[in-house]
Amino acid sequence: MSTPTIVQRLAAVADDVRRGGLPGDLRQDVARRVLDLIGNSLAATGLPPARAVTAYVRAAGGTPEAVAIGTGLRVPAANAALVNGTLAHSLDFDDTHLPSVLHPSSPVVPAALAVAEARGASGAALLDAAGMGIEVAVRLGMGGYDRALGNSEFFERGQHATSICGAVGAAVAAAMVGGADADGIAHAAGIAASMGAGLLEANRTGGTVKRVHCGWAAHSGVVAAELARHGLTGPPTVVEGRFGFLHAFCGERADVDAVVDRLGTHWELPGIFFKPYPCNHFTHAGIDAALALRERGVDPAAIESIELGVPSPVLRTIAQPPEDKARPESGYHAAFSGPYTVAAALLGGGGLGLGHEDFTDAAAADETRLALAAKVRCVPDARCDEIFPNQFPAVLRVVLHDDTRHEVRVDVNRGGPGNPLSSAELAAKFALNAAQVSDREDIAAAVLDLAAAPDVAGLMTRVRG
């Protein structure tokens, strides 16, 4: 027998999980991620990208198979995944895996939810499929992580690894929850590898297209699983081949072995970070440092200058172009600004430190915040470079008008294994996100009890809107 290829090895583990379930307490970990995602999605339903995608699926029509969250619609499963994946990523509040820098739940969970609802699958089957799809996505992301470079090769090339790798993870999840065997799962993954895409230029200079990346990845995953079910096939060497996924996207820097390192015995899933703030994860340590200075009693009106030290690769996302980051054009672009987020945290924000109200267009145009943001200079920091990307650290140095100096260094991000959000904090995050929903406590209870649910229809009806 020939040696199994990488996609065949991934599919074999996925099939084992489909038949026997995730190990240990990983199902409950996935349930917490489903709850986080539904909360993030409910909070994003009024945003322009959500309205645009909803208008598209409404006009497209089709068989009512699955709920598009917050729209009042049941639409074909692939289009439900498109809406829900868009919602999940729209506020940049979704979970993050390090060091691949992927937001894996946003493309994978919507695909699994849509197919589970369309096929009448159990809550346990949904959780198992979503957990494995997330694992596949982040492992593919690790295949593009260059340890010598200290960064993802996807990001070095301007590619959105979340949507590219997420399409494959979504296909694995969709195929599993749809009942495919190992061969079917492998073909779904192989097909989806031709569908993943996403460019990061919108992070730098504007545009709302990035919010749709995870929706398109989820949509692609559902379609790929359906095409495989109807007989379309993918290449067996789709991951490691000369013209396969990793070499095509990452060239010679691809690390093929990382995709299957300790596969089946080590799970990346439990170490994926929950976000406490609805903004780009690179900004979080700076926010934490600013909040710490605020707790010390530092008066923003007394500040002469601010220096934000971050890992060198982070600068292109949260500091460049500097004139745009100092005066973001919208609330969404403010979420990718180191100067703005530091200023907002120093002045006092909402939520768990900063909240949705800090990233409205009106908040981003507030002259008090912008005046303080203009005092922030972003620089590379050597210690941060050593830690990145296993954490997204920062150091904040503030000089007051009287020449008093303060420094706060944050090496470990809030929300990850080294500084986790408590169950109460996660519940508070969901409650804030779902504030407009009257039965949010019942929704939370239903999600956390998914492992015992015979299907997901009741849950999705509650979030239909």
Short mmCIF file of N, CA and C in Angstrom, two decimals, residues 143-312:
data_model
loop_
_atom_site.label_atom_id
_atom_site.label_comp_id
_atom_site.label_asym_id
_atom_site.label_seq_id
_atom_site.Cartn_x
_atom_site.Cartn_y
_atom_site.Cartn_z
N GLY A 143 1.37 25.38 8.19
CA GLY A 143 2.19 25.02 7.04
C GLY A 143 2.74 26.22 6.32
N GLY A 144 2.12 27.38 6.53
CA GLY A 144 2.62 28.62 5.94
C GLY A 144 3.37 29.49 6.91
N TYR A 145 3.60 28.99 8.13
CA TYR A 145 4.33 29.77 9.12
C TYR A 145 5.83 29.49 9.01
N ASP A 146 6.61 30.52 8.82
CA ASP A 146 8.06 30.41 8.67
C ASP A 146 8.72 30.78 9.99
N ARG A 147 9.27 29.80 10.68
CA ARG A 147 9.88 30.07 11.99
C ARG A 147 11.09 30.99 11.89
N ALA A 148 11.85 30.86 10.83
CA ALA A 148 13.02 31.73 10.67
C ALA A 148 12.58 33.18 10.43
N LEU A 149 11.52 33.33 9.68
CA LEU A 149 10.98 34.66 9.41
C LEU A 149 10.25 35.21 10.62
N GLY A 150 9.67 34.32 11.43
CA GLY A 150 8.88 34.74 12.57
C GLY A 150 7.54 35.29 12.18
N ASN A 151 7.02 34.84 11.04
CA ASN A 151 5.73 35.34 10.57
C ASN A 151 5.15 34.35 9.58
N SER A 152 3.89 34.54 9.26
CA SER A 152 3.22 33.72 8.26
C SER A 152 3.61 34.17 6.86
N GLU A 153 3.98 33.22 6.03
CA GLU A 153 4.30 33.53 4.65
C GLU A 153 3.05 34.01 3.90
N PHE A 154 1.88 33.50 4.30
CA PHE A 154 0.65 34.03 3.70
C PHE A 154 0.59 35.54 3.87
N PHE A 155 0.83 36.01 5.10
CA PHE A 155 0.73 37.44 5.39
C PHE A 155 1.85 38.22 4.70
N GLU A 156 3.03 37.63 4.62
CA GLU A 156 4.11 38.31 3.93
C GLU A 156 3.75 38.60 2.48
N ARG A 157 2.91 37.75 1.91
CA ARG A 157 2.50 37.91 0.51
C ARG A 157 1.16 38.63 0.37
N GLY A 158 0.62 39.14 1.48
CA GLY A 158 -0.64 39.87 1.42
C GLY A 158 -1.87 39.00 1.29
N GLN A 159 -1.76 37.73 1.67
CA GLN A 159 -2.86 36.79 1.54
C GLN A 159 -3.57 36.62 2.88
N HIS A 160 -4.89 36.54 2.86
CA HIS A 160 -5.65 36.35 4.09
C HIS A 160 -5.74 34.86 4.37
N ALA A 161 -4.85 34.39 5.23
CA ALA A 161 -4.77 32.96 5.51
C ALA A 161 -6.07 32.41 6.08
N THR A 162 -6.80 33.23 6.82
CA THR A 162 -8.06 32.77 7.41
C THR A 162 -9.02 32.28 6.34
N SER A 163 -9.18 33.05 5.28
CA SER A 163 -10.13 32.66 4.25
C SER A 163 -9.56 31.56 3.36
N ILE A 164 -8.27 31.57 3.13
CA ILE A 164 -7.66 30.58 2.25
C ILE A 164 -7.64 29.20 2.92
N CYS A 165 -7.13 29.14 4.13
CA CYS A 165 -7.12 27.87 4.87
C CYS A 165 -8.50 27.53 5.40
N GLY A 166 -9.27 28.55 5.72
CA GLY A 166 -10.60 28.33 6.25
C GLY A 166 -11.54 27.66 5.28
N ALA A 167 -11.36 27.90 3.99
CA ALA A 167 -12.21 27.23 3.00
C ALA A 167 -12.03 25.72 3.06
N VAL A 168 -10.79 25.28 3.25
CA VAL A 168 -10.52 23.84 3.33
C VAL A 168 -11.07 23.27 4.63
N GLY A 169 -10.83 23.98 5.74
CA GLY A 169 -11.40 23.52 7.01
C GLY A 169 -12.91 23.47 6.98
N ALA A 170 -13.53 24.45 6.33
CA ALA A 170 -14.99 24.47 6.20
C ALA A 170 -15.47 23.29 5.38
N ALA A 171 -14.75 22.93 4.34
CA ALA A 171 -15.13 21.78 3.52
C ALA A 171 -15.05 20.48 4.30
N VAL A 172 -14.01 20.33 5.11
CA VAL A 172 -13.88 19.14 5.96
C VAL A 172 -15.08 19.06 6.91
N ALA A 173 -15.39 20.18 7.56
CA ALA A 173 -16.51 20.20 8.50
C ALA A 173 -17.83 19.89 7.79
N ALA A 174 -18.05 20.52 6.64
CA ALA A 174 -19.30 20.30 5.90
C ALA A 174 -19.43 18.86 5.44
N ALA A 175 -18.34 18.30 4.97
CA ALA A 175 -18.37 16.90 4.52
C ALA A 175 -18.64 15.96 5.69
N MET A 176 -18.00 16.20 6.83
CA MET A 176 -18.19 15.35 7.99
C MET A 176 -19.64 15.38 8.48
N VAL A 177 -20.17 16.58 8.67
CA VAL A 177 -21.52 16.69 9.21
C VAL A 177 -22.55 16.19 8.20
N GLY A 178 -22.16 16.17 6.92
CA GLY A 178 -23.01 15.61 5.89
C GLY A 178 -22.92 14.11 5.76
N GLY A 179 -22.03 13.47 6.55
CA GLY A 179 -21.94 12.02 6.59
C GLY A 179 -20.94 11.40 5.64
N ALA A 180 -20.05 12.19 5.05
CA ALA A 180 -19.06 11.65 4.11
C ALA A 180 -18.05 10.77 4.83
N ASP A 181 -17.53 9.76 4.11
CA ASP A 181 -16.46 8.93 4.65
C ASP A 181 -15.12 9.59 4.38
N ALA A 182 -14.04 8.88 4.68
CA ALA A 182 -12.70 9.46 4.55
C ALA A 182 -12.42 9.91 3.12
N ASP A 183 -12.81 9.11 2.13
CA ASP A 183 -12.57 9.50 0.74
C ASP A 183 -13.35 10.76 0.39
N GLY A 184 -14.59 10.81 0.82
CA GLY A 184 -15.41 11.99 0.53
C GLY A 184 -14.87 13.24 1.20
N ILE A 185 -14.38 13.11 2.42
CA ILE A 185 -13.79 14.24 3.13
C ILE A 185 -12.54 14.72 2.41
N ALA A 186 -11.70 13.78 1.97
CA ALA A 186 -10.48 14.15 1.26
C ALA A 186 -10.79 14.87 -0.04
N HIS A 187 -11.79 14.40 -0.76
CA HIS A 187 -12.14 15.07 -2.02
C HIS A 187 -12.72 16.45 -1.76
N ALA A 188 -13.54 16.59 -0.73
CA ALA A 188 -14.09 17.91 -0.41
C ALA A 188 -12.97 18.89 -0.10
N ALA A 189 -12.00 18.45 0.70
CA ALA A 189 -10.85 19.31 1.02
C ALA A 189 -10.06 19.65 -0.23
N GLY A 190 -9.85 18.65 -1.08
CA GLY A 190 -9.09 18.88 -2.31
C GLY A 190 -9.77 19.84 -3.25
N ILE A 191 -11.09 19.80 -3.30
CA ILE A 191 -11.84 20.73 -4.14
C ILE A 191 -11.77 22.15 -3.56
N ALA A 192 -11.99 22.25 -2.26
CA ALA A 192 -11.99 23.57 -1.62
C ALA A 192 -10.64 24.27 -1.70
N ALA A 193 -9.56 23.49 -1.82
CA ALA A 193 -8.24 24.09 -1.93
C ALA A 193 -8.11 24.97 -3.17
N SER A 194 -8.96 24.74 -4.17
CA SER A 194 -8.98 25.58 -5.36
C SER A 194 -9.90 26.78 -5.21
N MET A 195 -10.57 26.90 -4.09
CA MET A 195 -11.58 27.94 -3.91
C MET A 195 -11.17 29.04 -2.95
N GLY A 196 -10.23 28.77 -2.04
CA GLY A 196 -9.87 29.75 -1.02
C GLY A 196 -9.16 30.95 -1.61
N ALA A 197 -9.49 32.14 -1.12
CA ALA A 197 -8.85 33.37 -1.60
C ALA A 197 -9.05 34.46 -0.57
N GLY A 198 -8.31 35.54 -0.73
CA GLY A 198 -8.46 36.69 0.14
C GLY A 198 -7.20 37.53 0.18
N LEU A 199 -7.35 38.84 -0.07
CA LEU A 199 -6.23 39.77 -0.04
C LEU A 199 -6.39 40.72 1.14
N LEU A 200 -5.28 41.14 1.71
CA LEU A 200 -5.28 41.93 2.93
C LEU A 200 -5.14 43.43 2.71
N GLU A 201 -5.19 43.89 1.48
CA GLU A 201 -4.98 45.31 1.23
C GLU A 201 -6.02 46.18 1.93
N ALA A 202 -7.23 45.65 2.12
CA ALA A 202 -8.26 46.43 2.79
C ALA A 202 -7.87 46.80 4.22
N ASN A 203 -7.03 45.99 4.86
CA ASN A 203 -6.55 46.33 6.20
C ASN A 203 -5.72 47.61 6.20
N ARG A 204 -5.08 47.85 5.08
CA ARG A 204 -4.17 48.99 5.01
C ARG A 204 -4.88 50.27 4.55
N THR A 205 -5.68 50.17 3.50
CA THR A 205 -6.15 51.39 2.87
C THR A 205 -7.65 51.50 2.71
N GLY A 206 -8.41 50.52 3.20
CA GLY A 206 -9.86 50.67 3.20
C GLY A 206 -10.60 49.69 2.31
N GLY A 207 -11.92 49.78 2.38
CA GLY A 207 -12.78 48.83 1.68
C GLY A 207 -13.38 47.85 2.67
N THR A 208 -14.58 47.35 2.39
CA THR A 208 -15.28 46.45 3.31
C THR A 208 -15.23 45.00 2.87
N VAL A 209 -14.52 44.69 1.82
CA VAL A 209 -14.54 43.33 1.27
C VAL A 209 -13.99 42.30 2.25
N LYS A 210 -13.03 42.68 3.10
CA LYS A 210 -12.44 41.69 4.00
C LYS A 210 -13.48 41.05 4.90
N ARG A 211 -14.54 41.77 5.23
CA ARG A 211 -15.56 41.21 6.10
C ARG A 211 -16.29 40.02 5.46
N VAL A 212 -16.22 39.94 4.15
CA VAL A 212 -16.90 38.85 3.45
C VAL A 212 -15.99 37.63 3.27
N HIS A 213 -14.71 37.78 3.56
CA HIS A 213 -13.77 36.68 3.30
C HIS A 213 -14.19 35.38 3.98
N CYS A 214 -14.57 35.45 5.25
CA CYS A 214 -14.93 34.23 5.96
C CYS A 214 -16.26 33.68 5.47
N GLY A 215 -17.16 34.56 5.06
CA GLY A 215 -18.41 34.09 4.47
C GLY A 215 -18.17 33.34 3.18
N TRP A 216 -17.29 33.88 2.35
CA TRP A 216 -17.01 33.19 1.09
C TRP A 216 -16.29 31.86 1.34
N ALA A 217 -15.42 31.82 2.32
CA ALA A 217 -14.74 30.56 2.66
C ALA A 217 -15.75 29.53 3.14
N ALA A 218 -16.69 29.96 4.00
CA ALA A 218 -17.72 29.03 4.48
C ALA A 218 -18.59 28.54 3.33
N HIS A 219 -18.99 29.45 2.48
CA HIS A 219 -19.77 29.11 1.28
C HIS A 219 -19.01 28.11 0.42
N SER A 220 -17.73 28.37 0.20
CA SER A 220 -16.90 27.47 -0.62
C SER A 220 -16.83 26.09 -0.01
N GLY A 221 -16.70 26.02 1.33
CA GLY A 221 -16.63 24.73 1.98
C GLY A 221 -17.89 23.91 1.79
N VAL A 222 -19.06 24.56 1.90
CA VAL A 222 -20.32 23.85 1.70
C VAL A 222 -20.44 23.37 0.26
N VAL A 223 -20.09 24.24 -0.68
CA VAL A 223 -20.18 23.86 -2.10
C VAL A 223 -19.20 22.74 -2.42
N ALA A 224 -17.99 22.83 -1.89
CA ALA A 224 -16.99 21.78 -2.17
C ALA A 224 -17.47 20.43 -1.65
N ALA A 225 -18.06 20.41 -0.44
CA ALA A 225 -18.57 19.15 0.11
C ALA A 225 -19.70 18.59 -0.74
N GLU A 226 -20.57 19.47 -1.25
CA GLU A 226 -21.66 19.02 -2.11
C GLU A 226 -21.14 18.49 -3.45
N LEU A 227 -20.16 19.18 -4.01
CA LEU A 227 -19.58 18.71 -5.28
C LEU A 227 -18.92 17.35 -5.10
N ALA A 228 -18.23 17.17 -3.97
CA ALA A 228 -17.61 15.86 -3.70
C ALA A 228 -18.69 14.79 -3.56
N ARG A 229 -19.78 15.15 -2.91
CA ARG A 229 -20.88 14.18 -2.73
C ARG A 229 -21.46 13.75 -4.07
N HIS A 230 -21.41 14.65 -5.04
CA HIS A 230 -21.95 14.35 -6.38
C HIS A 230 -20.90 13.79 -7.33
N GLY A 231 -19.69 13.54 -6.83
CA GLY A 231 -18.71 12.83 -7.64
C GLY A 231 -17.51 13.60 -8.12
N LEU A 232 -17.43 14.91 -7.87
CA LEU A 232 -16.23 15.66 -8.24
C LEU A 232 -15.08 15.23 -7.33
N THR A 233 -13.88 15.23 -7.85
CA THR A 233 -12.73 14.77 -7.07
C THR A 233 -11.64 15.84 -6.98
N GLY A 234 -10.84 15.72 -5.94
CA GLY A 234 -9.69 16.59 -5.76
C GLY A 234 -8.40 15.82 -5.89
N PRO A 235 -7.28 16.48 -6.14
CA PRO A 235 -6.01 15.79 -6.29
C PRO A 235 -5.52 15.21 -4.97
N PRO A 236 -4.98 14.00 -4.97
CA PRO A 236 -4.53 13.38 -3.71
C PRO A 236 -3.36 14.12 -3.07
N THR A 237 -2.56 14.81 -3.86
CA THR A 237 -1.41 15.55 -3.31
C THR A 237 -1.71 17.05 -3.26
N VAL A 238 -2.96 17.39 -2.99
CA VAL A 238 -3.38 18.79 -3.04
C VAL A 238 -2.65 19.66 -2.04
N VAL A 239 -2.18 19.11 -0.92
CA VAL A 239 -1.49 19.92 0.08
C VAL A 239 -0.01 20.06 -0.24
N GLU A 240 0.66 18.93 -0.49
CA GLU A 240 2.12 18.92 -0.58
C GLU A 240 2.67 18.93 -2.00
N GLY A 241 1.82 18.82 -3.00
CA GLY A 241 2.28 18.70 -4.38
C GLY A 241 3.03 19.92 -4.89
N ARG A 242 3.75 19.73 -5.97
CA ARG A 242 4.55 20.82 -6.55
C ARG A 242 3.66 22.02 -6.89
N PHE A 243 2.47 21.75 -7.36
CA PHE A 243 1.51 22.82 -7.64
C PHE A 243 0.32 22.75 -6.67
N GLY A 244 0.59 22.21 -5.49
CA GLY A 244 -0.46 22.07 -4.49
C GLY A 244 -0.62 23.32 -3.64
N PHE A 245 -1.47 23.18 -2.65
CA PHE A 245 -1.92 24.30 -1.82
C PHE A 245 -0.76 25.09 -1.22
N LEU A 246 0.13 24.43 -0.49
CA LEU A 246 1.16 25.16 0.25
C LEU A 246 2.21 25.78 -0.65
N HIS A 247 2.67 25.05 -1.65
CA HIS A 247 3.69 25.61 -2.52
C HIS A 247 3.13 26.72 -3.41
N ALA A 248 1.88 26.58 -3.81
CA ALA A 248 1.28 27.62 -4.64
C ALA A 248 1.14 28.92 -3.87
N PHE A 249 0.73 28.84 -2.62
CA PHE A 249 0.53 30.05 -1.83
C PHE A 249 1.79 30.55 -1.16
N CYS A 250 2.65 29.65 -0.72
CA CYS A 250 3.79 30.04 0.12
C CYS A 250 5.16 29.76 -0.49
N GLY A 251 5.21 29.12 -1.64
CA GLY A 251 6.48 28.87 -2.29
C GLY A 251 7.39 27.96 -1.49
N GLU A 252 8.67 28.20 -1.57
CA GLU A 252 9.64 27.32 -0.92
C GLU A 252 9.68 27.47 0.60
N ARG A 253 9.00 28.48 1.12
CA ARG A 253 8.96 28.65 2.57
C ARG A 253 7.91 27.76 3.23
N ALA A 254 7.14 27.04 2.44
CA ALA A 254 6.09 26.17 2.99
C ALA A 254 6.70 25.09 3.88
N ASP A 255 6.03 24.80 4.98
CA ASP A 255 6.45 23.75 5.92
C ASP A 255 5.39 22.65 5.89
N VAL A 256 5.54 21.72 4.96
CA VAL A 256 4.53 20.68 4.76
C VAL A 256 4.39 19.81 5.99
N ASP A 257 5.50 19.50 6.64
CA ASP A 257 5.46 18.59 7.79
C ASP A 257 4.64 19.15 8.94
N ALA A 258 4.56 20.47 9.06
CA ALA A 258 3.83 21.08 10.17
C ALA A 258 2.35 20.74 10.13
N VAL A 259 1.83 20.47 8.95
CA VAL A 259 0.40 20.20 8.81
C VAL A 259 0.02 18.92 9.54
N VAL A 260 0.89 17.95 9.56
CA VAL A 260 0.56 16.66 10.16
C VAL A 260 1.40 16.36 11.40
N ASP A 261 2.07 17.37 11.94
CA ASP A 261 2.87 17.16 13.15
C ASP A 261 1.98 16.70 14.31
N ARG A 262 2.24 15.51 14.83
CA ARG A 262 1.48 14.92 15.95
C ARG A 262 -0.02 14.85 15.67
N LEU A 263 -0.36 14.70 14.40
CA LEU A 263 -1.77 14.65 14.00
C LEU A 263 -2.49 13.51 14.71
N GLY A 264 -3.61 13.83 15.32
CA GLY A 264 -4.41 12.83 16.00
C GLY A 264 -4.08 12.66 17.47
N THR A 265 -2.91 13.15 17.88
CA THR A 265 -2.53 13.06 19.30
C THR A 265 -2.43 14.42 19.97
N HIS A 266 -2.07 15.45 19.19
CA HIS A 266 -1.99 16.81 19.71
C HIS A 266 -3.05 17.65 19.00
N TRP A 267 -3.82 18.41 19.79
CA TRP A 267 -4.88 19.25 19.24
C TRP A 267 -4.56 20.72 19.50
N GLU A 268 -4.56 21.51 18.42
CA GLU A 268 -4.36 22.96 18.54
C GLU A 268 -5.59 23.65 19.12
N LEU A 269 -6.73 23.03 19.00
CA LEU A 269 -8.02 23.63 19.32
C LEU A 269 -8.08 24.32 20.69
N PRO A 270 -7.63 23.69 21.79
CA PRO A 270 -7.82 24.33 23.11
C PRO A 270 -7.01 25.61 23.29
N GLY A 271 -5.95 25.79 22.51
CA GLY A 271 -5.09 26.96 22.68
C GLY A 271 -5.49 28.17 21.86
N ILE A 272 -6.60 28.08 21.13
CA ILE A 272 -7.03 29.19 20.29
C ILE A 272 -7.62 30.30 21.17
N PHE A 273 -7.22 31.54 20.90
CA PHE A 273 -7.55 32.69 21.74
C PHE A 273 -8.97 33.18 21.48
N PHE A 274 -9.68 33.51 22.56
CA PHE A 274 -10.92 34.29 22.47
C PHE A 274 -10.56 35.76 22.56
N LYS A 275 -11.20 36.59 21.77
CA LYS A 275 -10.90 38.03 21.79
C LYS A 275 -11.74 38.77 22.82
N PRO A 276 -11.11 39.60 23.65
CA PRO A 276 -11.88 40.44 24.56
C PRO A 276 -12.33 41.76 23.93
N TYR A 277 -11.68 42.17 22.83
CA TYR A 277 -11.98 43.47 22.21
C TYR A 277 -12.33 43.27 20.74
N PRO A 278 -13.32 44.05 20.22
CA PRO A 278 -13.76 43.86 18.83
C PRO A 278 -12.89 44.63 17.83
N CYS A 279 -11.62 44.23 17.75
CA CYS A 279 -10.69 44.90 16.86
C CYS A 279 -9.53 43.94 16.54
N ASN A 280 -8.72 44.36 15.60
CA ASN A 280 -7.62 43.52 15.15
C ASN A 280 -6.77 43.05 16.32
N HIS A 281 -6.41 41.76 16.32
CA HIS A 281 -5.73 41.18 17.49
C HIS A 281 -4.36 41.82 17.73
N PHE A 282 -3.72 42.33 16.70
CA PHE A 282 -2.43 42.98 16.88
C PHE A 282 -2.51 44.20 17.80
N THR A 283 -3.70 44.77 17.93
CA THR A 283 -3.85 45.97 18.78
C THR A 283 -4.09 45.64 20.24
N HIS A 284 -4.35 44.38 20.59
CA HIS A 284 -4.86 44.06 21.92
C HIS A 284 -3.88 44.33 23.05
N ALA A 285 -2.62 43.99 22.87
CA ALA A 285 -1.66 44.22 23.95
C ALA A 285 -1.48 45.71 24.21
N GLY A 286 -1.51 46.51 23.15
CA GLY A 286 -1.46 47.96 23.33
C GLY A 286 -2.66 48.47 24.11
N ILE A 287 -3.83 47.90 23.83
CA ILE A 287 -5.03 48.26 24.59
C ILE A 287 -4.85 47.89 26.06
N ASP A 288 -4.38 46.66 26.30
CA ASP A 288 -4.16 46.23 27.68
C ASP A 288 -3.20 47.18 28.41
N ALA A 289 -2.15 47.58 27.71
CA ALA A 289 -1.18 48.49 28.34
C ALA A 289 -1.82 49.85 28.62
N ALA A 290 -2.62 50.34 27.69
CA ALA A 290 -3.29 51.63 27.88
C ALA A 290 -4.28 51.56 29.05
N LEU A 291 -5.00 50.46 29.14
CA LEU A 291 -5.94 50.29 30.26
C LEU A 291 -5.19 50.26 31.59
N ALA A 292 -4.01 49.63 31.59
CA ALA A 292 -3.20 49.59 32.82
C ALA A 292 -2.74 51.00 33.21
N LEU A 293 -2.35 51.81 32.23
CA LEU A 293 -1.97 53.19 32.53
C LEU A 293 -3.15 53.98 33.05
N ARG A 294 -4.31 53.73 32.49
CA ARG A 294 -5.52 54.40 32.96
C ARG A 294 -5.79 54.05 34.43
N GLU A 295 -5.59 52.76 34.77
CA GLU A 295 -5.78 52.33 36.16
C GLU A 295 -4.77 52.98 37.10
N ARG A 296 -3.60 53.31 36.57
CA ARG A 296 -2.61 54.02 37.38
C ARG A 296 -3.01 55.47 37.64
N GLY A 297 -3.99 55.94 36.92
CA GLY A 297 -4.42 57.31 37.09
C GLY A 297 -3.81 58.29 36.11
N VAL A 298 -3.18 57.79 35.01
CA VAL A 298 -2.60 58.69 34.02
C VAL A 298 -3.72 59.47 33.34
N ASP A 299 -3.62 60.79 33.34
CA ASP A 299 -4.62 61.68 32.75
C ASP A 299 -4.28 61.89 31.28
N PRO A 300 -5.17 61.50 30.36
CA PRO A 300 -4.87 61.69 28.93
C PRO A 300 -4.57 63.15 28.57
N ALA A 301 -5.20 64.09 29.28
CA ALA A 301 -4.95 65.50 28.97
C ALA A 301 -3.54 65.94 29.33
N ALA A 302 -2.86 65.17 30.18
CA ALA A 302 -1.50 65.52 30.61
C ALA A 302 -0.43 64.88 29.74
N ILE A 303 -0.82 64.14 28.71
CA ILE A 303 0.14 63.38 27.91
C ILE A 303 0.76 64.27 26.84
N GLU A 304 2.09 64.23 26.78
CA GLU A 304 2.85 64.94 25.75
C GLU A 304 3.06 64.05 24.54
N SER A 305 3.48 62.80 24.77
CA SER A 305 3.77 61.90 23.64
C SER A 305 3.58 60.46 24.08
N ILE A 306 3.35 59.60 23.10
CA ILE A 306 3.12 58.17 23.35
C ILE A 306 3.92 57.37 22.32
N GLU A 307 4.60 56.35 22.80
CA GLU A 307 5.31 55.43 21.90
C GLU A 307 4.74 54.03 22.10
N LEU A 308 4.28 53.45 21.02
CA LEU A 308 3.75 52.08 21.04
C LEU A 308 4.74 51.17 20.34
N GLY A 309 5.40 50.30 21.12
CA GLY A 309 6.34 49.34 20.57
C GLY A 309 5.66 48.00 20.32
N VAL A 310 5.82 47.47 19.13
CA VAL A 310 5.16 46.23 18.73
C VAL A 310 6.13 45.39 17.91
N PRO A 311 5.79 44.13 17.63
CA PRO A 311 6.63 43.34 16.73
C PRO A 311 6.71 43.97 15.34
N SER A 312 7.85 43.87 14.73
CA SER A 312 8.05 44.51 13.42
C SER A 312 7.00 44.14 12.38
#
